[in-house]
mmCIF file of C-alpha atoms in Angstrom:
data_model
loop_
_atom_site.group_PDB
_atom_site.id
_atom_site.type_symbol
_atom_site.label_atom_id
_atom_site.label_comp_id
_atom_site.label_asym_id
_atom_site.label_seq_id
_atom_site.Cartn_x
_atom_site.Cartn_y
_atom_site.Cartn_z
ATOM 1 C CA MET A 1 122.465 92.000 28.243
ATOM 2 C CA LYS A 2 123.839 88.748 26.827
ATOM 3 C CA THR A 3 121.559 89.007 23.777
ATOM 4 C CA LEU A 4 123.875 91.666 22.383
ATOM 5 C CA ILE A 5 127.200 89.910 23.067
ATOM 6 C CA GLY A 6 128.653 87.535 20.486
ATOM 7 C CA ASN A 7 131.882 85.584 20.167
ATOM 8 C CA ASN A 8 133.750 88.197 18.122
ATOM 9 C CA ILE A 9 131.602 91.321 18.311
ATOM 10 C CA SER A 10 129.067 92.992 20.564
ATOM 11 C CA LEU A 11 126.333 95.538 19.992
ATOM 12 C CA ARG A 12 126.162 98.509 22.303
ATOM 13 C CA ALA A 13 124.320 101.796 22.656
ATOM 14 C CA LEU A 14 125.777 105.005 21.282
ATOM 15 C CA GLU A 15 128.253 106.780 23.557
ATOM 16 C CA PRO A 16 129.475 110.403 23.505
ATOM 17 C CA THR A 17 132.893 109.033 22.508
ATOM 18 C CA ASP A 18 131.384 107.801 19.204
ATOM 19 C CA LEU A 19 131.350 111.314 17.751
ATOM 20 C CA ASP A 20 134.523 110.890 15.662
ATOM 21 C CA PHE A 21 133.402 107.463 14.449
ATOM 22 C CA LEU A 22 129.969 108.771 13.401
ATOM 23 C CA TYR A 23 131.541 111.810 11.756
ATOM 24 C CA GLN A 24 133.814 109.557 9.713
ATOM 25 C CA ILE A 25 131.004 107.187 8.651
ATOM 26 C CA GLU A 26 128.278 109.754 8.004
ATOM 27 C CA ASN A 27 130.582 111.917 5.898
ATOM 28 C CA ASN A 28 131.988 109.108 3.759
ATOM 29 C CA GLU A 29 130.331 109.540 0.354
ATOM 30 C CA VAL A 30 130.812 105.825 -0.367
ATOM 31 C CA PHE A 31 128.027 105.091 2.133
ATOM 32 C CA TRP A 32 125.622 107.831 1.061
ATOM 33 C CA SER A 33 123.788 105.706 -1.504
ATOM 34 C CA VAL A 34 122.839 103.062 1.089
ATOM 35 C CA SER A 35 121.844 105.599 3.742
ATOM 36 C CA ASN A 36 119.900 107.935 1.430
ATOM 37 C CA THR A 37 122.189 110.795 2.435
ATOM 38 C CA GLN A 38 122.990 113.626 0.064
ATOM 39 C CA LYS A 39 125.001 115.984 2.227
ATOM 40 C CA PRO A 40 127.654 115.876 4.937
ATOM 41 C CA PHE A 41 126.831 116.150 8.632
ATOM 42 C CA SER A 42 128.509 118.643 10.926
ATOM 43 C CA ARG A 43 130.054 117.603 14.225
ATOM 44 C CA PHE A 44 127.480 119.846 15.931
ATOM 45 C CA ILE A 45 124.531 117.986 14.371
ATOM 46 C CA LEU A 46 126.063 114.604 15.203
ATOM 47 C CA GLN A 47 126.742 115.770 18.774
ATOM 48 C CA GLN A 48 123.057 116.686 19.109
ATOM 49 C CA TYR A 49 122.126 113.281 17.684
ATOM 50 C CA LEU A 50 124.313 111.579 20.307
ATOM 51 C CA GLU A 51 122.810 113.705 23.084
ATOM 52 C CA ASN A 52 119.328 112.532 22.079
ATOM 53 C CA SER A 53 120.225 108.902 21.408
ATOM 54 C CA HIS A 54 118.947 107.879 24.842
ATOM 55 C CA GLN A 55 115.349 108.339 23.670
ATOM 56 C CA ASP A 56 113.192 105.253 23.709
ATOM 57 C CA ILE A 57 112.663 103.273 20.495
ATOM 58 C CA TYR A 58 108.900 103.466 21.128
ATOM 59 C CA GLN A 59 109.106 107.276 20.901
ATOM 60 C CA ILE A 60 111.510 107.822 18.021
ATOM 61 C CA LYS A 61 110.827 104.563 16.125
ATOM 62 C CA GLN A 62 114.492 103.772 15.582
ATOM 63 C CA LEU A 63 117.553 102.423 17.349
ATOM 64 C CA ARG A 64 121.195 102.603 16.300
ATOM 65 C CA LEU A 65 123.721 100.280 17.878
ATOM 66 C CA ILE A 66 127.483 100.339 17.461
ATOM 67 C CA ILE A 67 129.185 97.101 16.470
ATOM 68 C CA ILE A 68 132.393 96.662 18.437
ATOM 69 C CA GLU A 69 135.138 94.116 18.071
ATOM 70 C CA ASN A 70 135.350 92.249 21.391
ATOM 71 C CA LYS A 71 139.127 91.799 21.492
ATOM 72 C CA THR A 72 139.969 95.461 20.792
ATOM 73 C CA GLU A 73 136.717 97.261 21.680
ATOM 74 C CA ASN A 74 137.113 99.179 18.400
ATOM 75 C CA ALA A 75 133.953 100.339 16.638
ATOM 76 C CA VAL A 76 133.740 98.435 13.352
ATOM 77 C CA GLY A 77 130.264 99.392 12.169
ATOM 78 C CA MET A 78 126.662 100.203 12.986
ATOM 79 C CA ILE A 79 123.389 98.338 12.847
ATOM 80 C CA ASP A 80 120.041 100.110 12.841
ATOM 81 C CA ILE A 81 116.435 99.303 13.526
ATOM 82 C CA PHE A 82 114.229 101.837 11.733
ATOM 83 C CA ASP A 83 110.540 102.333 10.888
ATOM 84 C CA PHE A 84 109.725 100.533 14.138
ATOM 85 C CA GLU A 85 105.993 99.778 14.177
ATOM 86 C CA PRO A 86 105.063 98.182 17.522
ATOM 87 C CA LYS A 87 101.369 97.864 16.604
ATOM 88 C CA HIS A 88 102.204 95.853 13.488
ATOM 89 C CA LYS A 89 105.218 94.210 15.183
ATOM 90 C CA ARG A 90 107.676 95.016 12.391
ATOM 91 C CA ALA A 91 110.777 97.091 11.710
ATOM 92 C CA GLY A 92 113.453 97.624 9.096
ATOM 93 C CA VAL A 93 117.097 96.677 9.585
ATOM 94 C CA GLY A 94 120.212 98.235 8.079
ATOM 95 C CA ILE A 95 123.859 97.442 8.677
ATOM 96 C CA LEU A 96 127.156 99.065 7.792
ATOM 97 C CA ILE A 97 130.633 97.656 8.389
ATOM 98 C CA GLN A 98 133.722 99.776 7.754
ATOM 99 C CA PRO A 99 135.570 98.436 4.688
ATOM 100 C CA SER A 100 138.703 97.509 6.677
ATOM 101 C CA PHE A 101 136.604 95.192 8.873
ATOM 102 C CA GLN A 102 134.539 93.534 6.141
ATOM 103 C CA SER A 103 134.839 89.834 5.248
ATOM 104 C CA LYS A 104 135.542 88.843 8.877
ATOM 105 C CA GLY A 105 132.051 87.553 9.681
ATOM 106 C CA TYR A 106 131.224 90.612 11.789
ATOM 107 C CA ALA A 107 128.134 91.556 9.765
ATOM 108 C CA SER A 108 126.701 88.030 10.036
ATOM 109 C CA GLU A 109 127.275 87.916 13.764
ATOM 110 C CA ALA A 110 125.847 91.420 14.307
ATOM 111 C CA LEU A 111 122.745 90.608 12.260
ATOM 112 C CA LYS A 112 122.233 87.362 14.186
ATOM 113 C CA LEU A 113 122.430 89.253 17.501
ATOM 114 C CA LEU A 114 120.046 91.950 16.282
ATOM 115 C CA ILE A 115 117.516 89.388 15.030
ATOM 116 C CA SER A 116 117.519 87.721 18.442
ATOM 117 C CA TYR A 117 117.127 91.091 20.190
ATOM 118 C CA ALA A 118 114.312 92.219 17.877
ATOM 119 C CA PHE A 119 112.273 89.050 18.269
ATOM 120 C CA LYS A 120 112.981 88.442 21.963
ATOM 121 C CA HIS A 121 113.034 91.932 23.498
ATOM 122 C CA LEU A 122 110.984 94.043 21.072
ATOM 123 C CA ASP A 123 108.476 91.235 20.451
ATOM 124 C CA LEU A 124 108.589 91.808 16.695
ATOM 125 C CA HIS A 125 106.859 89.427 14.322
ATOM 126 C CA GLN A 126 108.921 90.437 11.301
ATOM 127 C CA ILE A 127 111.936 92.438 10.218
ATOM 128 C CA TYR A 128 112.862 93.539 6.734
ATOM 129 C CA SER A 129 115.639 95.084 4.715
ATOM 130 C CA ASN A 130 115.689 97.107 1.503
ATOM 131 C CA ILE A 131 118.719 96.265 -0.637
ATOM 132 C CA THR A 132 119.685 97.574 -4.060
ATOM 133 C CA GLU A 133 119.978 94.843 -6.647
ATOM 134 C CA ASP A 134 123.704 95.471 -7.183
ATOM 135 C CA ASN A 135 124.569 95.086 -3.466
ATOM 136 C CA THR A 136 125.470 91.406 -3.683
ATOM 137 C CA LYS A 137 127.248 91.332 -0.294
ATOM 138 C CA SER A 138 124.118 92.490 1.510
ATOM 139 C CA ILE A 139 121.892 90.143 -0.473
ATOM 140 C CA GLN A 140 124.163 87.267 0.526
ATOM 141 C CA LEU A 141 124.280 88.432 4.171
ATOM 142 C CA PHE A 142 120.517 88.720 4.622
ATOM 143 C CA SER A 143 119.765 85.534 2.659
ATOM 144 C CA LYS A 144 122.218 83.602 4.847
ATOM 145 C CA ALA A 145 120.404 84.974 7.926
ATOM 146 C CA GLY A 146 117.096 83.540 6.712
ATOM 147 C CA PHE A 147 115.608 86.604 5.046
ATOM 148 C CA VAL A 148 113.524 85.860 1.961
ATOM 149 C CA LYS A 149 113.209 88.095 -1.095
ATOM 150 C CA ILE A 150 109.544 89.051 -1.293
ATOM 151 C CA GLY A 151 109.518 91.856 -3.809
ATOM 152 C CA ILE A 152 111.258 94.243 -6.140
ATOM 153 C CA LYS A 153 110.797 97.985 -6.490
ATOM 154 C CA LYS A 154 111.729 98.927 -10.056
ATOM 155 C CA ASP A 155 113.958 101.995 -10.580
ATOM 156 C CA TRP A 156 113.500 102.802 -6.886
ATOM 157 C CA THR A 157 116.730 104.645 -6.118
ATOM 158 C CA PHE A 158 118.705 107.090 -8.215
ATOM 159 C CA SER A 159 122.427 106.909 -7.532
ATOM 160 C CA ASN A 160 125.502 107.923 -9.520
ATOM 161 C CA GLY A 161 123.423 108.925 -12.530
ATOM 162 C CA GLU A 162 121.350 105.747 -12.800
ATOM 163 C CA PHE A 163 118.205 104.176 -11.424
ATOM 164 C CA LYS A 164 118.559 100.992 -9.401
ATOM 165 C CA ASN A 165 116.033 98.357 -8.463
ATOM 166 C CA GLU A 166 115.545 97.809 -4.767
ATOM 167 C CA LEU A 167 114.814 94.358 -3.382
ATOM 168 C CA LEU A 168 112.711 93.783 -0.292
ATOM 169 C CA TYR A 169 113.875 91.013 2.045
ATOM 170 C CA GLN A 170 111.807 89.841 4.994
ATOM 171 C CA LYS A 171 112.259 87.514 7.956
ATOM 172 C CA ILE A 172 109.210 86.382 9.901
ATOM 173 C CA ASN A 173 109.568 85.078 13.438
ATOM 174 C CA ASP A 174 108.142 81.580 13.416
#
C-alpha cells in the first residue's frame, strides 16, 4: 500500500517481533502523561495485545501503526488512530517518536501519511488531536500539518502534581 510509504519512513501493521519495542515504549514513564497510562505493562499483556492486533478498526475502533525508518527498518515510533467513529466520519490521532529519532522530520512524514490514509481509505471527514498546552513540539507538528486549534479544556489532565490545559486540534478534509 503506497499510501503508507514515505521517503524516509513507512507505516506498517504491528508484528509479533514488536514485543520488545512496545515493552520499552509502554513502560517508559516519560510517555505516560501523553498516553494516560499510570502503570507498567507486562510482556504477557503486550503479547496478548499483539495477538489481537489483527482485529478490524471497525470492530475495535482503533489502529496502531509502527513507524519504521526506511533505510534501516528500525522501529522509531508509533502512530495511532483512536475513537474511530465511522458514522460521524471522525477519529483521533496520536503519535510518539522515540527521543533518539526526534527532530529528523519523521513525525511530520508519518502524520502526513496517516492523514492521507485516514481520508482516502477510511473515508473520514475529520481527524483531531488532544495536546497539552505545554507540548510545544506536538502543537507545532499538528499546526504544520494543517490542524487548527478549535478549543481548550481547562485543567483537563493532572500530571506530575499539576493540572494542565488540553488543546483540541482538528483537521477537516476539504
